[in-house]
Every structure is written in structure tokens, then in C-alpha cells.
CSV table of C-alpha atoms and ligand atoms in Angstrom, one decimal:
chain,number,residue,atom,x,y,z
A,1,UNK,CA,68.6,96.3,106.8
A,2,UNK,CA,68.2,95.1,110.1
A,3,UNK,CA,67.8,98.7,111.7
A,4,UNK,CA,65.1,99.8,109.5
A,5,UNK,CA,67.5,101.7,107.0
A,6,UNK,CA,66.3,100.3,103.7
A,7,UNK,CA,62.6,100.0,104.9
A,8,UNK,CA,60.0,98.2,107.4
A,9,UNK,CA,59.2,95.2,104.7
A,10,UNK,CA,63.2,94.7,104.3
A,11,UNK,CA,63.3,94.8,108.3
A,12,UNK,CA,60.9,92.4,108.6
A,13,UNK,CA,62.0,89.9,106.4
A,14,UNK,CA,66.0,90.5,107.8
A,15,UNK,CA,63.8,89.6,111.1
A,16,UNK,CA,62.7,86.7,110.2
A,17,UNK,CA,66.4,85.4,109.0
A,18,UNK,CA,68.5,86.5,111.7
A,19,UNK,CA,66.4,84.4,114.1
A,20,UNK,CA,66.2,82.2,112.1
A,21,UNK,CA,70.1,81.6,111.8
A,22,UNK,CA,70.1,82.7,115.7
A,23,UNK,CA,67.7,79.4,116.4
A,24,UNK,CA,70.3,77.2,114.1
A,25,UNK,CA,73.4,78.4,115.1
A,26,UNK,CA,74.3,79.8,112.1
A,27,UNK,CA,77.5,81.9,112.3
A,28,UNK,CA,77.0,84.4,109.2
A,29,UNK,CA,74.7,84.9,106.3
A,30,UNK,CA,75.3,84.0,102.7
A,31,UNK,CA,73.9,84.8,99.2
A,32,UNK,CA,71.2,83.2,97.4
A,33,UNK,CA,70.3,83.4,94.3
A,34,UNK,CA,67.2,82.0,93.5
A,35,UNK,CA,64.1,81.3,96.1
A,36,UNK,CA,60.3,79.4,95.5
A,37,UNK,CA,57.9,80.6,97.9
A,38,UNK,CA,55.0,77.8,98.3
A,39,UNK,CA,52.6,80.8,98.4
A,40,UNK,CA,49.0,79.3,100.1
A,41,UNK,CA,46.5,82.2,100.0
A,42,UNK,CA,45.4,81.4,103.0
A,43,UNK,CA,45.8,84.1,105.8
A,44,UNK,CA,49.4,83.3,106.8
A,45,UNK,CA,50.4,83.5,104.0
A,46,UNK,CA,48.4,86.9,103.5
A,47,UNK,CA,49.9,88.3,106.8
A,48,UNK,CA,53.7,87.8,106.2
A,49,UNK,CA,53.7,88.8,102.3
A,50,UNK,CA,51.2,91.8,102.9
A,51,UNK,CA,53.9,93.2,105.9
A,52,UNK,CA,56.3,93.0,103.3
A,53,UNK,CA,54.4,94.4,100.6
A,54,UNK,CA,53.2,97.0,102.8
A,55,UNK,CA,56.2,97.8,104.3
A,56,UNK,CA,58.2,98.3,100.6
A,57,UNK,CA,59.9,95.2,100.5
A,58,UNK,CA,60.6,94.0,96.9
A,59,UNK,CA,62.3,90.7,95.9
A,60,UNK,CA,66.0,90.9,94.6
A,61,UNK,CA,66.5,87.6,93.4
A,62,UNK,CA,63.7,85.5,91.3
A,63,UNK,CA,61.1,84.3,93.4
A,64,UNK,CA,58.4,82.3,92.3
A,65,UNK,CA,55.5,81.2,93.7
A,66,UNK,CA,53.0,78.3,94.1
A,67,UNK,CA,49.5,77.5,92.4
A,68,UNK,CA,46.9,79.4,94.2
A,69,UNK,CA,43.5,78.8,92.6
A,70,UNK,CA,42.2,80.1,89.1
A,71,UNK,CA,38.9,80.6,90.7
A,72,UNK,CA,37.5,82.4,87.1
A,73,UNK,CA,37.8,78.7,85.4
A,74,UNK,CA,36.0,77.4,88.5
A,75,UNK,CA,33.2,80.2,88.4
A,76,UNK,CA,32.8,78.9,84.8
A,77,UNK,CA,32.3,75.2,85.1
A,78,UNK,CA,30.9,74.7,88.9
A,79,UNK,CA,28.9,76.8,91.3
A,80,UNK,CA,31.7,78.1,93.9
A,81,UNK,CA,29.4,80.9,95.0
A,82,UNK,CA,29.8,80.1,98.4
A,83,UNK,CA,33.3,80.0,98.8
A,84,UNK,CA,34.2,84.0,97.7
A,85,UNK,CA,35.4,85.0,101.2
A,86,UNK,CA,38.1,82.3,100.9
A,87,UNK,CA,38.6,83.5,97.4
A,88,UNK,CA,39.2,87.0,98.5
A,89,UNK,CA,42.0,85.7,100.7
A,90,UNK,CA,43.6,84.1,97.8
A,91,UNK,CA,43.1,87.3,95.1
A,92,UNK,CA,44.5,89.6,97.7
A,93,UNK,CA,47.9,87.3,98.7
A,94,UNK,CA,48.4,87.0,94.5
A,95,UNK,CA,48.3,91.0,94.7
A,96,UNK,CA,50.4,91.5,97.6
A,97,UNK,CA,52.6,88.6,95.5
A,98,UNK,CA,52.7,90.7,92.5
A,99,UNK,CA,54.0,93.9,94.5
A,100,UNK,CA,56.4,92.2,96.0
A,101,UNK,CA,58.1,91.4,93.0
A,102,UNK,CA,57.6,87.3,92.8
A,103,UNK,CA,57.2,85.8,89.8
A,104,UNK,CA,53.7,84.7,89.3
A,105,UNK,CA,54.3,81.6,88.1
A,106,UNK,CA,51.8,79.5,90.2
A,107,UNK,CA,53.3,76.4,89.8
A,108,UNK,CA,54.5,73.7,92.5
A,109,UNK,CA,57.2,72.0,90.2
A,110,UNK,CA,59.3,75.6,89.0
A,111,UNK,CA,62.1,73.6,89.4
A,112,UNK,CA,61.3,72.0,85.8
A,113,UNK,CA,61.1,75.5,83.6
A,114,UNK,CA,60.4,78.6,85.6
A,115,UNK,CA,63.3,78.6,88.5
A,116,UNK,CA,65.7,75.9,87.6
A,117,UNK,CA,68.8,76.1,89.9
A,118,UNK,CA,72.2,74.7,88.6
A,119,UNK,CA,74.5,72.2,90.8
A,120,UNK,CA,76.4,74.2,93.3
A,121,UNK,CA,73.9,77.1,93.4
A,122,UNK,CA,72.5,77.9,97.0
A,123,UNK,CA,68.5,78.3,96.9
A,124,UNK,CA,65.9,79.2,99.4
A,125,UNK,CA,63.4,76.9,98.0
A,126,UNK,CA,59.9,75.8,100.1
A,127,UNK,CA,57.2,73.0,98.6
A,128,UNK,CA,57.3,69.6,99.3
A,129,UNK,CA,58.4,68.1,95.8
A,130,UNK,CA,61.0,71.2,95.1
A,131,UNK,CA,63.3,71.0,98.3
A,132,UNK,CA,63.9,67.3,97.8
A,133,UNK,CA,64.6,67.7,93.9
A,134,UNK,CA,67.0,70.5,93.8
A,135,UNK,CA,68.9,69.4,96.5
A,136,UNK,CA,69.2,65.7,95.3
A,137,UNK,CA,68.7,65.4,92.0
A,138,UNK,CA,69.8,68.8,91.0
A,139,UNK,CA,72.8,69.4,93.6
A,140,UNK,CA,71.6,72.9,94.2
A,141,UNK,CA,72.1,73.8,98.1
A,142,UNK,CA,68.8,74.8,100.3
A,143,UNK,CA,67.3,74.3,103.8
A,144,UNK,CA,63.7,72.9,104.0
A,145,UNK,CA,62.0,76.5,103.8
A,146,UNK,CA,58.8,77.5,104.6
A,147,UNK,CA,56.8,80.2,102.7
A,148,UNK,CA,57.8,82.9,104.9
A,149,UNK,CA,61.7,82.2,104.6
A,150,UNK,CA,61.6,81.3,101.7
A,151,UNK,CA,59.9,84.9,100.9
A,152,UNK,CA,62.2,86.9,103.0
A,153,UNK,CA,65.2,85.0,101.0
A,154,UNK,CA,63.9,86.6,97.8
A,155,UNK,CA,63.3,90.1,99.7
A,156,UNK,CA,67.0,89.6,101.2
A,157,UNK,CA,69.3,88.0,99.1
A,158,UNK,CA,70.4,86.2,101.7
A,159,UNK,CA,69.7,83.2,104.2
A,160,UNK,CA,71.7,81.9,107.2
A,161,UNK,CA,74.4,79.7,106.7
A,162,UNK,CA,73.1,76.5,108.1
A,163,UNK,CA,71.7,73.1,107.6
A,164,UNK,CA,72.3,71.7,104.1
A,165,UNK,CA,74.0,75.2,102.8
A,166,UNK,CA,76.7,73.1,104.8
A,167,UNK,CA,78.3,70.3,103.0
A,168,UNK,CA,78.9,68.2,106.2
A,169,UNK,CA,75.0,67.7,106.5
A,170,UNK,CA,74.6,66.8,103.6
A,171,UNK,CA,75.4,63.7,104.0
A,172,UNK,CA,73.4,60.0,103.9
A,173,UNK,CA,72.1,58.9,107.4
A,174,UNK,CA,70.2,56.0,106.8
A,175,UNK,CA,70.6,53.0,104.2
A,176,UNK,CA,67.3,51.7,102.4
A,177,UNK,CA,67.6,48.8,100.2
A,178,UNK,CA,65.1,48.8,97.4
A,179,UNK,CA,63.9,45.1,96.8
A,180,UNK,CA,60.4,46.3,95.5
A,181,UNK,CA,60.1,46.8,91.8
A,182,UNK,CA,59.4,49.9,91.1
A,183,UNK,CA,57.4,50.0,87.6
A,184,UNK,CA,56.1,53.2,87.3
A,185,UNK,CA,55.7,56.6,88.7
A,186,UNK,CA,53.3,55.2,91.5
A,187,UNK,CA,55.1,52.9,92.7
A,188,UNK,CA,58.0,55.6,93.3
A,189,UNK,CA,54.8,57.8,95.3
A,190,UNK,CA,54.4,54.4,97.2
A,191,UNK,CA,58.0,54.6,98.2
A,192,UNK,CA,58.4,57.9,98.8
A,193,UNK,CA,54.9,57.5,100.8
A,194,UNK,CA,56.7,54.3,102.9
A,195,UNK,CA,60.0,55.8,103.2
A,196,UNK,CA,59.2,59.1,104.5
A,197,UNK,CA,57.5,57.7,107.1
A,198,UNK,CA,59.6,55.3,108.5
A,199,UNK,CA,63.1,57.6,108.4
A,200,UNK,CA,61.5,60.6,109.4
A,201,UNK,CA,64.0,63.6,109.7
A,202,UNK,CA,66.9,61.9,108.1
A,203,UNK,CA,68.9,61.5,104.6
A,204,UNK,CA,68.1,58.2,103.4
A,205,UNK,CA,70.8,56.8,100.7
A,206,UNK,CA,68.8,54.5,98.8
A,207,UNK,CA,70.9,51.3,97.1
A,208,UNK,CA,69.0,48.4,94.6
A,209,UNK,CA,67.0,51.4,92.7
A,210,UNK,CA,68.2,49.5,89.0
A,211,UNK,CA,68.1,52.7,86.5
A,212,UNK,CA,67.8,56.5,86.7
A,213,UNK,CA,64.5,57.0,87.8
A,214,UNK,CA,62.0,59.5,85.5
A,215,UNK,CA,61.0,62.8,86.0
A,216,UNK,CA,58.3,62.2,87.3
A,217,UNK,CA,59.1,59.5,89.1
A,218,UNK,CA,61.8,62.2,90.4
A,219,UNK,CA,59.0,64.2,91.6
A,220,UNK,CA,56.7,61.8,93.4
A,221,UNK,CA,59.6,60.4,95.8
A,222,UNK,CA,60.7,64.0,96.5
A,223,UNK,CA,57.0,64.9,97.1
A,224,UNK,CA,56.0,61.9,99.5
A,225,UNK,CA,59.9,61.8,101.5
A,226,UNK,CA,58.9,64.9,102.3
A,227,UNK,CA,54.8,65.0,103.2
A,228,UNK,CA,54.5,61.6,105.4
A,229,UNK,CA,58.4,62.6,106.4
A,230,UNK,CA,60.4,65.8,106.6
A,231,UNK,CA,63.2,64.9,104.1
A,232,UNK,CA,65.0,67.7,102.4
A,233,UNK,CA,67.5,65.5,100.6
A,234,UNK,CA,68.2,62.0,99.8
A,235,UNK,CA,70.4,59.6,97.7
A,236,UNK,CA,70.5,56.9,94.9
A,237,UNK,CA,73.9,55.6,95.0
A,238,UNK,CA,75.5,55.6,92.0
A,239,UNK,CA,72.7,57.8,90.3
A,240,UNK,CA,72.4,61.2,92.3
A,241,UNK,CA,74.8,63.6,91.8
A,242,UNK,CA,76.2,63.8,95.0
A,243,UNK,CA,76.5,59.8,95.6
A,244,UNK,CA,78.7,58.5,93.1
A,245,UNK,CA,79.7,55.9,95.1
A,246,UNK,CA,79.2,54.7,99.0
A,247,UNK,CA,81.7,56.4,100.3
A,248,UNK,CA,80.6,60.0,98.8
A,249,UNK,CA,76.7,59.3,99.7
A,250,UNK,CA,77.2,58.6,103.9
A,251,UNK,CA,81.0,61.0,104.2
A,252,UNK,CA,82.5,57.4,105.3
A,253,UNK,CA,80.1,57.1,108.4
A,254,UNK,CA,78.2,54.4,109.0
A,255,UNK,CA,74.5,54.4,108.5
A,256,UNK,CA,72.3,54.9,111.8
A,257,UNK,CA,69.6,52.8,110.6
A,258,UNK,CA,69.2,50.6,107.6
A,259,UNK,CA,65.3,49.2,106.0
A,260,UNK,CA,64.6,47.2,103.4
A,261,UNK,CA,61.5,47.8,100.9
A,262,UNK,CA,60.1,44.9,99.0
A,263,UNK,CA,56.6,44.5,96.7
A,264,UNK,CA,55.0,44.0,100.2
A,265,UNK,CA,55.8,47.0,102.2
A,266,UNK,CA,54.6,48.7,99.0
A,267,UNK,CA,51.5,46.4,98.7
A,268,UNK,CA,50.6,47.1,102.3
A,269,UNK,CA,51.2,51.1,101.4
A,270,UNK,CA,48.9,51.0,98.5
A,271,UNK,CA,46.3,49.2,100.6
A,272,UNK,CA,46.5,51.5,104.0
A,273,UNK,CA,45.8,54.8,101.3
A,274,UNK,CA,42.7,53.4,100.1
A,275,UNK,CA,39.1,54.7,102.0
A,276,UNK,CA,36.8,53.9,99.4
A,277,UNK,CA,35.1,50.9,97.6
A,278,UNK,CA,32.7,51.1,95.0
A,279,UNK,CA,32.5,53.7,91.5
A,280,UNK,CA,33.7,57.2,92.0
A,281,UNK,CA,32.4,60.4,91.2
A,282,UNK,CA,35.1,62.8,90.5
A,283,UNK,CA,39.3,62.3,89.9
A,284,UNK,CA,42.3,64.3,90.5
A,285,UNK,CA,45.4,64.1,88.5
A,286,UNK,CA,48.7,66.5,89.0
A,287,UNK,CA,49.4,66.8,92.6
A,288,UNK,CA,52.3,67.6,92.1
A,289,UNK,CA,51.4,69.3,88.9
A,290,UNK,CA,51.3,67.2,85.6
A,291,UNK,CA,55.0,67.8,83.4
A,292,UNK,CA,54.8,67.5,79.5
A,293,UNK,CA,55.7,63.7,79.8
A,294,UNK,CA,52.5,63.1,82.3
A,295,UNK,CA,49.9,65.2,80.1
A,296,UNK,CA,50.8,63.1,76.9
A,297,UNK,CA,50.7,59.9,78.8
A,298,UNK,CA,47.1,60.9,80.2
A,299,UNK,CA,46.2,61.7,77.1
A,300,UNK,CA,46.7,58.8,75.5
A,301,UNK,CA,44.8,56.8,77.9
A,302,UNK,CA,41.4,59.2,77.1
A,303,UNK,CA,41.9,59.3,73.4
A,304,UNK,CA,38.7,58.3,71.9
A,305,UNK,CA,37.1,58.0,75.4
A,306,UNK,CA,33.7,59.6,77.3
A,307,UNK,CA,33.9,60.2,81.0
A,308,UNK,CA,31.0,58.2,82.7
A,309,UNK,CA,27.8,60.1,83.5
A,310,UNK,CA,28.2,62.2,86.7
A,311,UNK,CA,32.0,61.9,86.8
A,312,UNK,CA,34.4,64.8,86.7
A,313,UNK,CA,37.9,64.9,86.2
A,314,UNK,CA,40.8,67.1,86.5
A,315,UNK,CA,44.1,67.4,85.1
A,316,UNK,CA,46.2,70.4,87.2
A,317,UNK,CA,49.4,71.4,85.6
A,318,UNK,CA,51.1,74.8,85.3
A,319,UNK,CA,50.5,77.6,82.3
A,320,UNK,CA,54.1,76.9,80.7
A,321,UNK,CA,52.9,73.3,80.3
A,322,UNK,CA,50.0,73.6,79.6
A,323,UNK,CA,50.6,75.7,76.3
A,324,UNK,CA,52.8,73.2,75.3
A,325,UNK,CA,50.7,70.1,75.9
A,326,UNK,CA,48.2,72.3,74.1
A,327,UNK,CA,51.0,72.6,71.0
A,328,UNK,CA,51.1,69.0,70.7
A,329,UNK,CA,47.2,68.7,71.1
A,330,UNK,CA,47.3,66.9,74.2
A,331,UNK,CA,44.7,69.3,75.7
A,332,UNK,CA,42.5,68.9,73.2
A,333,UNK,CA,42.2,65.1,73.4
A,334,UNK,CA,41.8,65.3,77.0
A,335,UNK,CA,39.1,67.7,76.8
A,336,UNK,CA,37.3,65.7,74.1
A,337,UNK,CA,36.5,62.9,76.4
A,338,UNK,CA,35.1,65.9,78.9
A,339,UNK,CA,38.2,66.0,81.7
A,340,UNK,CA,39.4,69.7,82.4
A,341,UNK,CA,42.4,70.3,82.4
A,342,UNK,CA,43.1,73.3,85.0
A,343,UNK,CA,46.3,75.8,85.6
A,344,UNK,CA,47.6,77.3,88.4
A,345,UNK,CA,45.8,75.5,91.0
A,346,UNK,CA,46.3,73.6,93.9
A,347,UNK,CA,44.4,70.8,95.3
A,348,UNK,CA,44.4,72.4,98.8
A,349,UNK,CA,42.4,75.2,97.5
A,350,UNK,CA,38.3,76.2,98.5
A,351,UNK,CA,37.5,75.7,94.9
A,352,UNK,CA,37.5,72.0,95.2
A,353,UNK,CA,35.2,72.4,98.6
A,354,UNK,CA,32.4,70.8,96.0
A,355,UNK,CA,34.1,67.0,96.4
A,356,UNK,CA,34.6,66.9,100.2
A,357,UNK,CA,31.1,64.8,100.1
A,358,UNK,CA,31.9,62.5,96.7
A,359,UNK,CA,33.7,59.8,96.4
A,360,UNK,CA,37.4,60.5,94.2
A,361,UNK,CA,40.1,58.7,93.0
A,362,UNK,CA,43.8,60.1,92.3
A,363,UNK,CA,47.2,58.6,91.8
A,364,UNK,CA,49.0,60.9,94.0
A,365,UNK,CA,49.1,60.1,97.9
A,366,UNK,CA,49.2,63.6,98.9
A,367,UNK,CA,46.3,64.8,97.3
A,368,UNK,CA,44.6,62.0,98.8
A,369,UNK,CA,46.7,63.5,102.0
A,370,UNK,CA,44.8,65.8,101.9
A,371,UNK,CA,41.3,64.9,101.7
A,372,UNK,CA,39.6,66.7,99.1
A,373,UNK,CA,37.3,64.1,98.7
A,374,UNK,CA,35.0,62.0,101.0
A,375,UNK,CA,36.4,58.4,100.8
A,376,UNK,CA,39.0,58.0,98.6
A,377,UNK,CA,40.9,55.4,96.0
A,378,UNK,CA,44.6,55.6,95.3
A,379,UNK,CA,46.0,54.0,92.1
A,380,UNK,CA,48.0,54.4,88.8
A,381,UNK,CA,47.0,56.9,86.2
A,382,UNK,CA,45.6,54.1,84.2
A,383,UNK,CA,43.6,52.5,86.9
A,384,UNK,CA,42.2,56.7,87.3
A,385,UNK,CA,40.9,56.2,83.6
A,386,UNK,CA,39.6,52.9,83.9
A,387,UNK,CA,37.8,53.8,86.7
A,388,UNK,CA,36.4,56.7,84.9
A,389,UNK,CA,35.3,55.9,81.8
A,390,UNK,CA,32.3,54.2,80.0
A,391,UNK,CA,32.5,50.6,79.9
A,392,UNK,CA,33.6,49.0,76.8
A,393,UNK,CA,35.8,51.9,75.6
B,1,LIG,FE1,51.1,71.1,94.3
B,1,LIG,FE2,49.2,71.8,95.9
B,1,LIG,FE3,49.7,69.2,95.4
B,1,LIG,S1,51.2,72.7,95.7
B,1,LIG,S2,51.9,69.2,95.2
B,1,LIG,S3,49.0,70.7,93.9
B,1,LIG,S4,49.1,70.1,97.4
């Protein structure tokens, strides 16, 4: 592959691993079997997967890929004329996607129903939710990827053997006592928000956390560890599968560092996200993308209820789930009170260029991350609704 022998797109992507595992140390390669690509459609992205494409490449294992933008919806509901160049970008990377072989799956949670890995199983998987989750909660095995590994995994087969493909860094580093109490699936963004920042680059084994968290709480720690940090992996003693007890989370080292989190540091969290004061004009819900559980909890909060004059508001989830929240009518309800609810999208996309200038409210710290709005609020799901609706309802 490396010579050239099974095509220039294979080359490349053998390329791209070999100096990879060079750069790492790695001394051979070993198979994968499953690999997310957080596809952007933005021009790196379009380079590497249009070399491949171009070049013959074609995935041999499942490969899925990110939300880009479903820039039709957009077209349909606000005036994104002036954004087409950047849509071009994003068409032409889905293309080049779709030759490749990837599974079009545009979603930034796969790890939930379209690419599900099983304990054990070693995974090339990019996006800032997914590497956390299958590594930690799921006991799959992969390195923090980017999109281009990631890619050249599903091209290859194959990735170096280094990192956490390694069970001896795999290990817990540092020791964070939970003190806070962690109600609901913001506060778990909050500590994930918190945490990520203060450890950094380690595996932080975290002790106090009373039950197995949600899904979705799941999702928002692995998302934040791994956007204000760059955690791959942690542990909740006696809950994550590889941390049955003390000994198995830290390999009988001692922790390099230990923090405690109470209500404040997650007080003081909350407050440093916030930008804005005053009513909003627009909100953004699933950053990470909404699961089943989320869209039936949002709808229940709008049932019955009319968005304020001049707000909009936007529910992002993936196709698979949103046929199914459409099933159980939870699509419905939420359109009723005149939210959208949008697939295949991600909030780093031009089409939400239109709420750079207006003042928006989310519950997810990375969206907020990264600013699609002016000034921004950062709260609970039901403090987006309240903030939203008419009065009285
Ligand atoms: Fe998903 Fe994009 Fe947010 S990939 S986690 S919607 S930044």
C-alpha cells in the first residue's frame, strides 16, 4: 500500500499512518474495525478526502461521518443566500464522502445507533463527544483521531499501535472527587466544562459521582473533557467498565494530581459561560445532537406553548432519531409551538452565519464555544424554554 501498489488514495492515507505511528513510536500496525470521521466541510476537510477520493481510495471498514449542514431546510426557512460559496465547500466534501465509501450518516453521536463499537473492539474514532464515550463508557479501544486519521483508518483498516490501543495508557492519572451535585444533564456539561480544563491532557478517575450517570449525561462530560481539555478517556470508579474498583482505574499507581469539585466550582462555571443579559432572540438545542430521551424531554416542556415574537429556535438531532421522535410525535409538538427541529447539521456550520449579531441561549457549553451567536446565555433545557416562550404559558 505504501508503494503505490493498490492505488494513490490508499498511498496517501497509508502516508498519513505510518507517520503517524513513526511520530508515536508505534512499533507495528493493527486492525480496526470500525472508524467515525468528524467530517467538517470546510476545505481541510475537502483537501484530504478529495486526495483520497481522487486517488481511488475506498473505505474497508464502516466509516461514518459528522453533520455537515442540510442547507436545503435552511434555504427554506431563512435567507442564506449569501453564504453559497461556503455551501459549495460543504456539497462537494459530502460527494467526495460518498465516493469514498463513508456512511453518510451525518451525525456527531454514531456511537448511539449508526457505529456502535463493542468492549474490546479497537476503533479509529474522531469528534469530541465519541472518543471519550467509546473508550470509557463503551470499553472500545481508540486514539484521539482527527478527521484525516480517522479517514485514512476507514481507507486502511488499520491504525498504529499506540496510545490507548495500549492497555498500559489506559490507565487513570488524576483523582477528582465529585462533591457537586450533579442533577441533570447540565450540570454533568458544567463538569465536563470544569474538569477538562483544569486536568488537561490526562485520564481523570472520577470518585463521589452517586449513580450511573444518563446518556446524555454520558455525552455532555465526554463532549466538554474533551473541548476546554484534550481527554480521550476517563473513569467513574466503580461505574465504568474499566474501573471496577481503585486498583483497576489508576494500574495501582498513584494519582499525579487530585481536585475536588463542589456546587461552587460549578456555580463559578456556569457564571464565567454566560455573555449576555437581557431577552434572547434565537436558541440552540443538540450540540451534541439531541438522543430520543432529549427530544421527548424538550418536547414536553413546549407542549401547548408559542415561541415569543421574533424568537427562533432549533432542535439539531440526527435522521435516525429524528424519525423516531417523529414516531412518537415528539416532532410534531415541538413544531407546533414554532421551534424547528433540524438533521444533519452542525452548529459550526455557515448556515447559522444569520445569529452571529443576535443574542442566543443554549444548554450546551460548546455551542456557546463556539460563538454562533453574539452574546450568549448558558443554562438548562428548561431555563432555554422559559426563556423562549410567551409569558404566562
Ligand atoms: Fe456536534 Fe457540531 Fe456540536 S459536531 S457536538 S453539533 S459542534
Amino acid at each position: 500500500m505504501l508503494k503505490g501498489e493498490y492505488g494513490e488514495g490508499t498511498q496517501n492515507a497509508m502516508e498519513l499512518l505510518v507517520a503517524i505511528g513513526e511520530a508515536f513510536d508505534a512499533e507495528k500496525m493493527i486492525p480496526v474495525t470500525r472508524a467515525h470521521a468528524a467530517s467538517s466541510g470546510q476545505e481541510g476537510d475537502l483537501y484530504f478526502v478529495e486526495m483520497l477520493a481522487r486517488g481511488g481510495a475506498f473505505c474497508k471498514i464502516p466509516t461514518t461521518t459528522n453533520p455537515i449542514a442540510d442547507f436545503e431546510y435552511f434555504q427554506k426557512v431563512i435567507n442564506i443566500a449569501d453564504e453559497h460559496e461556503e455551501a459549495s465547500v460543504a456539497w462537494k466534501t459530502k460527494d467526495y464522502y460518498r465516493q469514498i465509501g463513508a456512511v453518510m450518516s451525518w451525525s456527531c453521536i454514531p456511537y448511539l445507533a449508526e457505529n456502535i463499537p463493542q468492549f474490546g473492539e479497537h476503533v479509529a474514532f474522531s469528534e469530541s463527544s465519541a472518543t471519550p464515550y467509546v473508550n470509557s463508557v463503551i470499553g472500545a479501544l481508540t486514539n484521539r483521531e482527527s478527521i484525516q486519521t480517522a479517514l485514512a483508518a476507514g481507507v486502511i483498516g488499520e491504525t498504529p499501535e499506540y496510545g490507548l490501543h495500549l492497555k498500559e495508557n489506559r490507565k487513570g492519572t488524576v483523582l477528582v472527587k465529585v462533591e457537586a451535585n450533579l442533577k441533570d444533564g447540565y450540570s454533568y456539561s458544567l463538569l465536563g466544562q470544569y474538569v477538562g480544563k483544569k486536568v488537561g491532557y490526562d485520564i481523570p478517575v472520577f470518585v463521589g459521582i452517586p449513580k450511573r450517570p444518563t446518556i446524555d449525561q454520558y455525552i455532555n462530560l465526554c463532549a466538554m473533557l474533551n473541548v476546554t481539555g484534550a481527554i480521550p478517556m476517563f473513569h467513574i470508579l466503580g461505574v465504568t467498565v474499566e474501573a471496577k474498583t481503585e486498583q483497576e482505574a489508576f494500574a495501582g499507581n498513584a494519582p499525579k494530581d487530585k481536585i475536588t469539585v463542589t456546587d461552587h466550582e460549578l456555580r463559578q462555571t456556569h457564571e464565567e459561560l454566560q455573555t449576555a443579559t437581557g431577552a434572547i432572540d434565537a436558541v440552540i438545542l443538540g450540540c451534541p445532537h439531541y438522543n430520543l430521551d432529549q427530544m421527548a424531554e424538550v418536547a414536553k416542556l413546549l407542549r401547548g406553548k408559542k415561541l415569543r415574537d421574533g424568537v427562533s429556535f432549533w432542535v439539531n438531532t440526527s435522521a435516525t432519531t429524528k424519525l423516531l421522535a417523529e414516531r412518537a410525535g415528539h416532532v410534531s409538538v415541538i413544531e407546533e409551538s414554532g421551534a424547528h427541529v433540524i438533521t444533519d447539521t452542525c452548529i459550526d456550520m455557515f448556515c447559522w452565519n444569520n445569529l452571529r449579531e443576535k443574542t442566543g441561549m443554549t444548554d450546551s457549553p460548546k455551542c456557546a464555544y463556539y460563538r454562533r451567536f453574539g452574546p450568549v446565555k448558558v443554562g438548562t433545557v428548561e431555563e432555554c424554554v422559559a426563556a423562549s416562550v410567551e409569558k404566562g404559558e
